[in-house]
mmCIF file of C-alpha atoms and ligand atoms in Angstrom:
data_model
loop_
_atom_site.group_PDB
_atom_site.id
_atom_site.type_symbol
_atom_site.label_atom_id
_atom_site.label_comp_id
_atom_site.label_asym_id
_atom_site.label_seq_id
_atom_site.Cartn_x
_atom_site.Cartn_y
_atom_site.Cartn_z
ATOM 1 C CA UNK A 1 292.248 131.707 210.941
ATOM 2 C CA UNK A 2 295.643 131.941 212.543
ATOM 3 C CA UNK A 3 298.401 130.340 210.571
ATOM 4 C CA UNK A 4 300.391 127.562 212.173
ATOM 5 C CA UNK A 5 304.115 127.806 212.542
ATOM 6 C CA UNK A 6 305.801 126.563 209.359
ATOM 7 C CA UNK A 7 308.309 124.440 211.284
ATOM 8 C CA UNK A 8 305.467 122.883 213.228
ATOM 9 C CA UNK A 9 303.544 122.226 209.998
ATOM 10 C CA UNK A 10 306.452 120.246 208.579
ATOM 11 C CA UNK A 11 307.370 118.758 211.957
ATOM 12 C CA UNK A 12 310.988 119.909 211.880
ATOM 13 C CA UNK A 13 313.377 121.886 214.097
ATOM 14 C CA UNK A 14 314.263 125.501 213.479
ATOM 15 C CA UNK A 15 317.785 124.290 212.759
ATOM 16 C CA UNK A 16 316.686 121.817 210.065
ATOM 17 C CA UNK A 17 318.836 121.847 206.938
ATOM 18 C CA UNK A 18 317.624 122.158 203.371
ATOM 19 C CA UNK A 19 317.553 118.405 202.886
ATOM 20 C CA UNK A 20 315.450 117.887 205.986
ATOM 21 C CA UNK A 21 312.960 120.537 204.867
ATOM 22 C CA UNK A 22 312.588 118.819 201.543
ATOM 23 C CA UNK A 23 312.294 115.371 203.065
ATOM 24 C CA UNK A 24 309.720 116.465 205.644
ATOM 25 C CA UNK A 25 307.651 118.231 203.019
ATOM 26 C CA UNK A 26 307.781 115.263 200.678
ATOM 27 C CA UNK A 27 306.423 113.001 203.419
ATOM 28 C CA UNK A 28 303.553 115.352 204.256
ATOM 29 C CA UNK A 29 302.746 116.025 200.624
ATOM 30 C CA UNK A 30 302.629 112.334 199.750
ATOM 31 C CA UNK A 31 300.345 111.704 202.712
ATOM 32 C CA UNK A 32 297.916 114.515 201.954
ATOM 33 C CA UNK A 33 298.187 114.564 198.157
ATOM 34 C CA UNK A 34 294.714 114.957 196.593
ATOM 35 C CA UNK A 35 295.294 111.932 194.359
ATOM 36 C CA UNK A 36 295.563 109.837 197.500
ATOM 37 C CA UNK A 37 292.727 111.556 199.366
ATOM 38 C CA UNK A 38 290.072 112.172 196.768
ATOM 39 C CA UNK A 39 287.355 114.517 197.949
ATOM 40 C CA UNK A 40 288.897 114.971 201.400
ATOM 41 C CA UNK A 41 288.883 118.706 202.056
ATOM 42 C CA UNK A 42 290.878 118.398 205.262
ATOM 43 C CA UNK A 43 293.681 116.590 203.432
ATOM 44 C CA UNK A 44 293.441 119.279 200.771
ATOM 45 C CA UNK A 45 294.037 122.087 203.247
ATOM 46 C CA UNK A 46 296.846 120.128 204.911
ATOM 47 C CA UNK A 47 298.460 119.681 201.510
ATOM 48 C CA UNK A 48 298.209 123.404 200.845
ATOM 49 C CA UNK A 49 299.510 124.255 204.315
ATOM 50 C CA UNK A 50 302.522 121.969 203.975
ATOM 51 C CA UNK A 51 303.292 123.290 200.507
ATOM 52 C CA UNK A 52 303.145 126.860 201.708
ATOM 53 C CA UNK A 53 305.499 126.042 204.581
ATOM 54 C CA UNK A 54 307.847 124.338 202.147
ATOM 55 C CA UNK A 55 307.830 127.256 199.719
ATOM 56 C CA UNK A 56 309.017 129.523 202.499
ATOM 57 C CA UNK A 57 311.477 127.295 204.333
ATOM 58 C CA UNK A 58 313.264 126.015 201.237
ATOM 59 C CA UNK A 59 314.092 129.544 200.168
ATOM 60 C CA UNK A 60 316.900 130.990 202.293
ATOM 61 C CA UNK A 61 315.733 134.576 201.904
ATOM 62 C CA UNK A 62 312.100 133.857 202.694
ATOM 63 C CA UNK A 63 313.113 131.624 205.551
ATOM 64 C CA UNK A 64 315.268 134.330 207.067
ATOM 65 C CA UNK A 65 312.436 136.830 206.794
ATOM 66 C CA UNK A 66 310.070 134.346 208.379
ATOM 67 C CA UNK A 67 312.498 133.519 211.197
ATOM 68 C CA UNK A 68 312.827 137.211 211.957
ATOM 69 C CA UNK A 69 309.314 138.498 211.534
ATOM 70 C CA UNK A 70 307.062 135.451 211.417
ATOM 71 C CA UNK A 71 304.058 135.308 209.133
ATOM 72 C CA UNK A 72 303.730 139.085 209.213
ATOM 73 C CA UNK A 73 307.053 139.409 207.407
ATOM 74 C CA UNK A 74 305.741 137.430 204.482
ATOM 75 C CA UNK A 75 302.307 138.899 204.058
ATOM 76 C CA UNK A 76 303.365 141.836 201.924
ATOM 77 C CA UNK A 77 303.980 141.793 198.242
ATOM 78 C CA UNK A 78 302.483 140.452 195.120
ATOM 79 C CA UNK A 79 301.299 136.990 195.976
ATOM 80 C CA UNK A 80 302.658 133.589 195.160
ATOM 81 C CA UNK A 81 304.622 133.578 191.941
ATOM 82 C CA UNK A 82 304.781 137.357 191.968
ATOM 83 C CA UNK A 83 307.493 139.642 193.246
ATOM 84 C CA UNK A 84 306.577 139.382 196.923
ATOM 85 C CA UNK A 85 306.119 136.552 199.322
ATOM 86 C CA UNK A 86 302.422 136.811 200.093
ATOM 87 C CA UNK A 87 300.228 133.759 199.931
ATOM 88 C CA UNK A 88 296.817 135.324 199.554
ATOM 89 C CA UNK A 89 296.362 133.811 196.122
ATOM 90 C CA UNK A 90 297.863 130.456 197.034
ATOM 91 C CA UNK A 91 295.307 127.921 195.886
ATOM 92 C CA UNK A 92 295.263 124.227 195.176
ATOM 93 C CA UNK A 93 296.620 124.655 191.665
ATOM 94 C CA UNK A 94 299.621 126.573 193.037
ATOM 95 C CA UNK A 95 300.192 123.909 195.671
ATOM 96 C CA UNK A 96 300.045 121.117 193.124
ATOM 97 C CA UNK A 97 302.360 123.008 190.850
ATOM 98 C CA UNK A 98 304.905 123.499 193.634
ATOM 99 C CA UNK A 99 304.799 119.831 194.429
ATOM 100 C CA UNK A 100 305.083 118.713 190.807
ATOM 101 C CA UNK A 101 307.892 121.158 190.164
ATOM 102 C CA UNK A 102 310.101 119.636 192.827
ATOM 103 C CA UNK A 103 308.866 116.067 192.988
ATOM 104 C CA UNK A 104 307.014 115.346 189.753
ATOM 105 C CA UNK A 105 304.504 112.562 189.615
ATOM 106 C CA UNK A 106 300.768 112.669 189.444
ATOM 107 C CA UNK A 107 298.227 113.016 186.824
ATOM 108 C CA UNK A 108 300.019 114.355 183.784
ATOM 109 C CA UNK A 109 300.855 117.518 185.689
ATOM 110 C CA UNK A 110 304.553 117.330 184.871
ATOM 111 C CA UNK A 111 303.891 118.356 181.307
ATOM 112 C CA UNK A 112 301.289 120.919 182.166
ATOM 113 C CA UNK A 113 303.221 122.709 184.848
ATOM 114 C CA UNK A 114 306.806 122.528 183.684
ATOM 115 C CA UNK A 115 309.364 123.241 186.356
ATOM 116 C CA UNK A 116 310.567 126.775 186.849
ATOM 117 C CA UNK A 117 308.460 128.235 184.095
ATOM 118 C CA UNK A 118 308.449 131.984 184.282
ATOM 119 C CA UNK A 119 305.080 133.273 185.352
ATOM 120 C CA UNK A 120 304.572 136.896 184.471
ATOM 121 C CA UNK A 121 302.792 139.099 186.928
ATOM 122 C CA UNK A 122 299.843 139.694 184.670
ATOM 123 C CA UNK A 123 299.166 136.031 184.053
ATOM 124 C CA UNK A 124 295.507 135.141 184.545
ATOM 125 C CA UNK A 125 294.569 133.138 187.607
ATOM 126 C CA UNK A 126 294.058 129.409 187.541
ATOM 127 C CA UNK A 127 290.438 128.519 187.883
ATOM 128 C CA UNK A 128 288.841 125.443 189.365
ATOM 129 C CA UNK A 129 285.609 123.945 188.107
ATOM 130 C CA UNK A 130 283.870 120.870 189.430
ATOM 131 C CA UNK A 131 282.278 118.333 187.160
ATOM 132 C CA UNK A 132 279.760 115.706 188.271
ATOM 133 C CA UNK A 133 280.039 112.379 186.491
ATOM 134 C CA UNK A 134 277.887 109.278 186.554
ATOM 135 C CA UNK A 135 279.481 105.893 187.101
ATOM 136 C CA UNK A 136 278.614 105.040 183.493
ATOM 137 C CA UNK A 137 280.527 108.091 182.254
ATOM 138 C CA UNK A 138 283.472 107.197 184.467
ATOM 139 C CA UNK A 139 283.451 103.628 183.202
ATOM 140 C CA UNK A 140 283.490 104.588 179.534
ATOM 141 C CA UNK A 141 285.366 107.873 179.655
ATOM 142 C CA UNK A 142 283.549 110.866 178.267
ATOM 143 C CA UNK A 143 283.993 114.141 176.460
ATOM 144 C CA UNK A 144 282.210 116.895 178.378
ATOM 145 C CA UNK A 145 281.427 120.481 177.611
ATOM 146 C CA UNK A 146 281.577 122.699 180.672
ATOM 147 C CA UNK A 147 280.172 126.193 180.913
ATOM 148 C CA UNK A 148 282.581 128.410 182.785
ATOM 149 C CA UNK A 149 282.006 131.955 183.956
ATOM 150 C CA UNK A 150 285.348 133.661 183.672
ATOM 151 C CA UNK A 151 287.365 136.684 182.636
ATOM 152 C CA UNK A 152 288.053 136.388 178.924
ATOM 153 C CA UNK A 153 290.176 138.431 176.574
ATOM 154 C CA UNK A 154 288.467 141.651 175.487
ATOM 155 C CA UNK A 155 287.934 141.460 171.747
ATOM 156 C CA UNK A 156 287.770 145.231 171.290
ATOM 157 C CA UNK A 157 291.436 145.739 172.271
ATOM 158 C CA UNK A 158 292.561 142.142 171.729
ATOM 159 C CA UNK A 159 293.316 141.925 175.437
ATOM 160 C CA UNK A 160 295.892 144.708 175.595
ATOM 161 C CA UNK A 161 293.692 147.283 177.284
ATOM 162 C CA UNK A 162 294.526 150.171 174.986
ATOM 163 C CA UNK A 163 291.821 151.837 172.945
ATOM 164 C CA UNK A 164 292.213 150.742 169.305
ATOM 165 C CA UNK A 165 294.716 152.998 167.549
ATOM 166 C CA UNK A 166 296.296 154.329 170.768
ATOM 167 C CA UNK A 167 299.690 153.323 172.096
ATOM 168 C CA UNK A 168 301.291 152.629 175.457
ATOM 169 C CA UNK A 169 303.666 154.860 177.372
ATOM 170 C CA UNK A 170 306.655 153.816 179.435
ATOM 171 C CA UNK A 171 305.711 153.750 183.108
ATOM 172 C CA UNK A 172 307.046 156.928 184.757
ATOM 173 C CA UNK A 173 307.389 155.317 188.180
ATOM 174 C CA UNK A 174 309.600 152.319 187.329
ATOM 175 C CA UNK A 175 310.893 153.658 183.997
ATOM 176 C CA UNK A 176 309.776 150.471 182.326
ATOM 177 C CA UNK A 177 311.457 148.030 184.719
ATOM 178 C CA UNK A 178 308.198 146.796 186.219
ATOM 179 C CA UNK A 179 309.795 146.675 189.679
ATOM 180 C CA UNK A 180 310.651 149.229 192.305
ATOM 181 C CA UNK A 181 313.099 149.052 195.189
ATOM 182 C CA UNK A 182 311.912 150.331 198.496
ATOM 183 C CA UNK A 183 313.919 150.786 201.629
ATOM 184 C CA UNK A 184 311.941 150.335 204.799
ATOM 185 C CA UNK A 185 313.187 151.091 208.282
ATOM 186 C CA UNK A 186 312.010 149.062 211.178
ATOM 187 C CA UNK A 187 313.105 148.173 214.693
ATOM 188 C CA UNK A 188 315.334 145.570 213.150
ATOM 189 C CA UNK A 189 317.139 147.942 210.850
ATOM 190 C CA UNK A 190 316.963 148.623 207.150
ATOM 191 C CA UNK A 191 315.362 146.292 204.695
ATOM 192 C CA UNK A 192 315.492 146.543 200.947
ATOM 193 C CA UNK A 193 312.373 145.284 199.274
ATOM 194 C CA UNK A 194 311.998 144.803 195.563
ATOM 195 C CA UNK A 195 308.339 144.963 194.771
ATOM 196 C CA UNK A 196 306.207 144.975 191.697
ATOM 197 C CA UNK A 197 305.548 148.479 190.469
ATOM 198 C CA UNK A 198 302.015 149.342 191.519
ATOM 199 C CA UNK A 199 301.534 151.931 188.802
ATOM 200 C CA UNK A 200 301.994 149.564 185.849
ATOM 201 C CA UNK A 201 301.518 146.365 187.853
ATOM 202 C CA UNK A 202 304.814 145.048 186.577
ATOM 203 C CA UNK A 203 304.184 145.613 182.882
ATOM 204 C CA UNK A 204 306.619 148.534 182.588
ATOM 205 C CA UNK A 205 304.160 150.350 180.376
ATOM 206 C CA UNK A 206 300.959 152.155 181.029
ATOM 207 C CA UNK A 207 298.017 152.603 178.818
ATOM 208 C CA UNK A 208 297.577 156.076 177.354
ATOM 209 C CA UNK A 209 293.925 155.722 176.377
ATOM 210 C CA UNK A 210 292.073 152.821 177.996
ATOM 211 C CA UNK A 211 289.883 150.574 175.877
ATOM 212 C CA UNK A 212 286.279 151.774 176.259
ATOM 213 C CA UNK A 213 284.946 148.206 176.595
ATOM 214 C CA UNK A 214 287.229 146.723 179.286
ATOM 215 C CA UNK A 215 288.439 150.048 180.754
ATOM 216 C CA UNK A 216 292.053 149.090 180.259
ATOM 217 C CA UNK A 217 292.005 145.713 181.958
ATOM 218 C CA UNK A 218 292.068 143.750 178.718
ATOM 219 C CA UNK A 219 289.443 141.335 180.000
ATOM 220 C CA UNK A 220 285.707 141.136 180.312
ATOM 221 C CA UNK A 221 283.516 138.767 182.279
ATOM 222 C CA UNK A 222 281.786 136.210 180.095
ATOM 223 C CA UNK A 223 280.614 132.620 179.908
ATOM 224 C CA UNK A 224 282.665 130.245 177.839
ATOM 225 C CA UNK A 225 282.356 126.601 176.939
ATOM 226 C CA UNK A 226 285.324 124.355 177.472
ATOM 227 C CA UNK A 227 285.608 120.781 176.210
ATOM 228 C CA UNK A 228 287.298 118.334 178.493
ATOM 229 C CA UNK A 229 288.229 114.730 177.777
ATOM 230 C CA UNK A 230 287.629 112.658 180.873
ATOM 231 C CA UNK A 231 289.649 109.454 180.749
ATOM 232 C CA UNK A 232 287.896 106.274 181.856
ATOM 233 C CA UNK A 233 288.571 105.307 185.452
ATOM 234 C CA UNK A 234 288.828 108.697 187.167
ATOM 235 C CA UNK A 235 287.665 109.043 190.770
ATOM 236 C CA UNK A 236 286.202 111.682 193.027
ATOM 237 C CA UNK A 237 288.784 114.373 193.675
ATOM 238 C CA UNK A 238 290.971 113.735 190.605
ATOM 239 C CA UNK A 239 292.233 116.893 188.928
ATOM 240 C CA UNK A 240 292.380 117.343 185.181
ATOM 241 C CA UNK A 241 294.333 120.455 184.195
ATOM 242 C CA UNK A 242 293.554 122.228 180.949
ATOM 243 C CA UNK A 243 296.388 124.525 180.092
ATOM 244 C CA UNK A 244 295.568 128.075 179.137
ATOM 245 C CA UNK A 245 291.812 127.795 179.710
ATOM 246 C CA UNK A 246 291.721 129.590 183.049
ATOM 247 C CA UNK A 247 291.242 133.310 183.528
ATOM 248 C CA UNK A 248 292.606 135.538 180.744
ATOM 249 C CA UNK A 249 295.729 137.508 181.645
ATOM 250 C CA UNK A 250 295.567 141.184 182.402
ATOM 251 C CA UNK A 251 296.564 143.523 179.576
ATOM 252 C CA UNK A 252 297.765 140.834 177.229
ATOM 253 C CA UNK A 253 299.220 138.549 179.899
ATOM 254 C CA UNK A 254 299.081 134.789 179.400
ATOM 255 C CA UNK A 255 295.981 132.949 180.572
ATOM 256 C CA UNK A 256 295.866 130.766 183.681
ATOM 257 C CA UNK A 257 294.935 127.110 183.614
ATOM 258 C CA UNK A 258 291.565 125.529 184.170
ATOM 259 C CA UNK A 259 291.600 122.762 186.748
ATOM 260 C CA UNK A 260 288.690 120.379 186.359
ATOM 261 C CA UNK A 261 287.871 118.552 189.582
ATOM 262 C CA UNK A 262 285.992 115.293 189.305
ATOM 263 C CA UNK A 263 282.934 114.564 191.434
ATOM 264 C CA UNK A 264 281.160 111.234 191.365
ATOM 265 C CA UNK A 265 277.363 110.974 191.346
ATOM 266 C CA UNK A 266 275.782 108.324 193.530
ATOM 267 C CA UNK A 267 274.550 105.325 191.590
ATOM 268 C CA UNK A 268 271.215 103.623 192.250
ATOM 269 C CA UNK A 269 272.589 100.106 191.967
ATOM 270 C CA UNK A 270 276.306 100.242 192.616
ATOM 271 C CA UNK A 271 278.803 101.406 195.145
ATOM 272 C CA UNK A 272 282.358 101.785 194.014
ATOM 273 C CA UNK A 273 285.428 100.382 195.747
ATOM 274 C CA UNK A 274 288.470 101.628 193.833
ATOM 275 C CA UNK A 275 288.035 99.992 190.444
ATOM 276 C CA UNK A 276 285.518 97.420 191.646
ATOM 277 C CA UNK A 277 281.781 97.914 191.788
ATOM 278 C CA UNK A 278 279.548 96.227 194.293
ATOM 279 C CA UNK A 279 275.800 95.604 194.126
ATOM 280 C CA UNK A 280 273.227 93.677 196.091
ATOM 281 C CA UNK A 281 270.459 91.624 194.534
ATOM 282 C CA UNK A 282 267.553 89.856 196.189
ATOM 283 C CA UNK A 283 266.672 86.288 195.236
ATOM 284 C CA UNK A 284 263.708 84.254 196.373
ATOM 285 C CA UNK A 285 264.555 81.427 198.722
ATOM 286 C CA UNK A 286 263.264 79.060 196.065
ATOM 287 C CA UNK A 287 265.943 80.209 193.626
ATOM 288 C CA UNK A 288 268.502 80.088 196.428
ATOM 289 C CA UNK A 289 267.495 76.519 197.253
ATOM 290 C CA UNK A 290 266.792 75.142 193.762
ATOM 291 C CA UNK A 291 269.149 77.263 191.690
ATOM 292 C CA UNK A 292 268.100 79.456 188.770
ATOM 293 C CA UNK A 293 268.975 82.419 186.615
ATOM 294 C CA UNK A 294 268.378 85.988 187.795
ATOM 295 C CA UNK A 295 268.648 89.378 186.169
ATOM 296 C CA UNK A 296 271.378 91.641 187.529
ATOM 297 C CA UNK A 297 272.401 95.230 186.855
ATOM 298 C CA UNK A 298 275.718 95.800 185.078
ATOM 299 C CA UNK A 299 277.263 99.099 184.073
ATOM 300 C CA UNK A 300 275.185 100.482 181.239
ATOM 301 C CA UNK A 301 272.507 97.773 181.292
ATOM 302 C CA UNK A 302 271.467 94.391 182.643
ATOM 303 C CA UNK A 303 272.814 90.884 182.423
ATOM 304 C CA UNK A 304 272.020 87.489 183.896
ATOM 305 C CA UNK A 305 273.643 85.494 186.668
ATOM 306 C CA UNK A 306 273.309 81.772 187.338
ATOM 307 C CA UNK A 307 272.587 81.036 190.974
ATOM 308 C CA UNK A 308 273.625 77.528 191.942
ATOM 309 C CA UNK A 309 271.330 75.470 194.153
ATOM 310 C CA UNK A 310 272.035 75.783 197.865
ATOM 311 C CA UNK A 311 273.188 79.414 197.666
ATOM 312 C CA UNK A 312 273.315 81.110 201.097
ATOM 313 C CA UNK A 313 272.301 84.668 201.762
ATOM 314 C CA UNK A 314 275.321 86.998 201.685
ATOM 315 C CA UNK A 315 277.123 84.919 199.065
ATOM 316 C CA UNK A 316 279.183 87.138 196.772
ATOM 317 C CA UNK A 317 279.585 86.362 193.093
ATOM 318 C CA UNK A 318 282.401 87.972 191.201
ATOM 319 C CA UNK A 319 282.238 88.995 187.550
ATOM 320 C CA UNK A 320 285.831 89.495 186.502
ATOM 321 C CA UNK A 321 286.604 92.580 184.456
ATOM 322 C CA UNK A 322 283.094 94.022 184.737
ATOM 323 C CA UNK A 323 284.103 96.907 186.987
ATOM 324 C CA UNK A 324 285.689 100.282 186.236
ATOM 325 C CA UNK A 325 288.725 100.553 183.930
ATOM 326 C CA UNK A 326 292.021 101.216 185.705
ATOM 327 C CA UNK A 327 293.198 104.763 185.202
ATOM 328 C CA UNK A 328 296.907 104.201 184.710
ATOM 329 C CA UNK A 329 297.030 100.710 183.221
ATOM 330 C CA UNK A 330 294.929 98.481 181.020
ATOM 331 C CA UNK A 331 292.222 96.228 182.341
ATOM 332 C CA UNK A 332 289.260 96.762 184.618
ATOM 333 C CA UNK A 333 288.200 95.961 188.133
ATOM 334 C CA UNK A 334 285.528 93.400 188.946
ATOM 335 C CA UNK A 335 281.838 93.487 189.704
ATOM 336 C CA UNK A 336 280.762 91.866 192.968
ATOM 337 C CA UNK A 337 277.187 90.779 193.379
ATOM 338 C CA UNK A 338 276.030 90.004 196.859
ATOM 339 C CA UNK A 339 272.965 87.829 197.050
ATOM 340 C CA UNK A 340 270.309 88.455 199.686
ATOM 341 C CA UNK A 341 267.777 85.710 200.132
ATOM 342 C CA UNK A 342 264.386 87.353 200.293
ATOM 343 C CA UNK A 343 261.756 86.018 202.658
ATOM 344 C CA UNK A 344 258.121 86.496 201.656
ATOM 345 C CA UNK A 345 256.185 88.744 204.031
ATOM 346 C CA UNK A 346 252.640 87.618 203.267
ATOM 347 C CA UNK A 347 251.562 84.060 202.495
ATOM 348 C CA UNK A 348 248.104 82.808 201.556
ATOM 349 C CA UNK A 349 246.615 79.717 203.211
ATOM 350 C CA UNK A 350 247.656 77.386 200.440
ATOM 351 C CA UNK A 351 251.288 78.637 200.466
ATOM 352 C CA UNK A 352 251.407 78.335 204.228
ATOM 353 C CA UNK A 353 250.251 74.740 204.003
ATOM 354 C CA UNK A 354 252.933 73.803 201.499
ATOM 355 C CA UNK A 355 255.668 75.383 203.604
ATOM 356 C CA UNK A 356 254.365 73.845 206.804
ATOM 357 C CA UNK A 357 254.762 70.438 205.180
ATOM 358 C CA UNK A 358 258.463 71.214 204.826
ATOM 359 C CA UNK A 359 258.879 72.576 208.325
ATOM 360 C CA UNK A 360 260.076 69.394 209.952
ATOM 361 C CA UNK A 361 262.104 68.199 207.001
ATOM 362 C CA UNK A 362 265.770 67.776 207.975
ATOM 363 C CA UNK A 363 267.008 69.610 204.858
ATOM 364 C CA UNK A 364 265.355 72.793 206.083
ATOM 365 C CA UNK A 365 267.164 72.907 209.427
ATOM 366 C CA UNK A 366 270.090 75.337 209.456
ATOM 367 C CA UNK A 367 273.395 74.240 210.992
ATOM 368 C CA UNK A 368 274.072 75.395 214.569
ATOM 369 C CA UNK A 369 276.624 78.035 213.563
ATOM 370 C CA UNK A 370 277.838 79.491 210.325
ATOM 371 C CA UNK A 371 280.533 81.922 209.413
ATOM 372 C CA UNK A 372 279.050 85.382 209.341
ATOM 373 C CA UNK A 373 278.500 86.564 205.817
ATOM 374 C CA UNK A 374 280.249 89.824 206.580
ATOM 375 C CA UNK A 375 283.512 88.033 207.081
ATOM 376 C CA UNK A 376 282.811 86.136 203.880
ATOM 377 C CA UNK A 377 282.132 89.385 202.061
ATOM 378 C CA UNK A 378 285.364 90.851 203.372
ATOM 379 C CA UNK A 379 287.193 87.773 202.242
ATOM 380 C CA UNK A 380 285.767 87.982 198.759
ATOM 381 C CA UNK A 381 286.428 91.691 198.447
ATOM 382 C CA UNK A 382 289.889 91.286 199.882
ATOM 383 C CA UNK A 383 289.416 94.092 202.404
HETATM 384 ZN ZN1 ZN B 1 305.851 150.796 186.539
HETATM 385 ZN ZN1 ZN B 2 289.369 146.122 175.831
#
């Protein structure tokens, strides 16, 4: 897919100053932030796109390169966070980190992704896993064990990549610096590029005898189990970062983070509206007319609800505090129960007779017009 112009992405002029870049990005990022658009993959890619544009335009050197050469000028080098400007590895975790670094806020990310932390070149990648939760689990909070297929530290060489007992040599290409300077000539003149040394991949040292198990990488592919504490009240699309549980770093590098993405299972009885839950129950028209007690579903079980006499179909009853706990404050949402008056489909002769006796009774004649129950439902739900 062709990349859009970064200025166009942020909706700013080519002459926009640093403050304008930041302001424009902040607006876009707030609009498309995954916390505000749970489960919306279009918002997710817009968030990433805006963050990428911001990363380039806020940096005078990158911006100059981009102004001169366009996207092509940025596509070389070691990827986001590395020595170069490339964005091949720019994923959601990177985008969130960029945003948190400059603007903070969100879901405990500030602590996890401290601003300006040095990220070595051989750091393992962040890894995303999705976790499906039932409404019951979301309501109570839950500790989950997730199986993750990932690159883990090789135990033979303890992650360093050297065969046990062997040592490392200083990289002959960069003399241990981990970076090399290259001068490239182009139509536009000379450019000096500092890039990560490709021989040692930035480590400054190379392995003399590679570990026989991981062949020098320091990592092997394996399945691991990670425990994650899901707080009560999460929603579809929420991210829970687990520091250091992503991919192991190459040759002793630090591990990436594991980003757990919440998915919500459909519930048989309830639909969720923020922290409220909504259900529909059928009542016989006898209960609706005479009043009575019915059984209703609640989270994690059943309860009873008193139906007053003269209840109309569509009437919504509210059980305060029986919904989902709020994520960032105490208390819970409500449970709404919408009553549907059920009409019998088959009647025997005797039943028909009894009802026919009531047919002309004034109490059984509906009024000419009544407020639609949808508007009543909206009123009750406050939507
Ligand atoms: Zn080197
Ligand atoms: Zn090894």
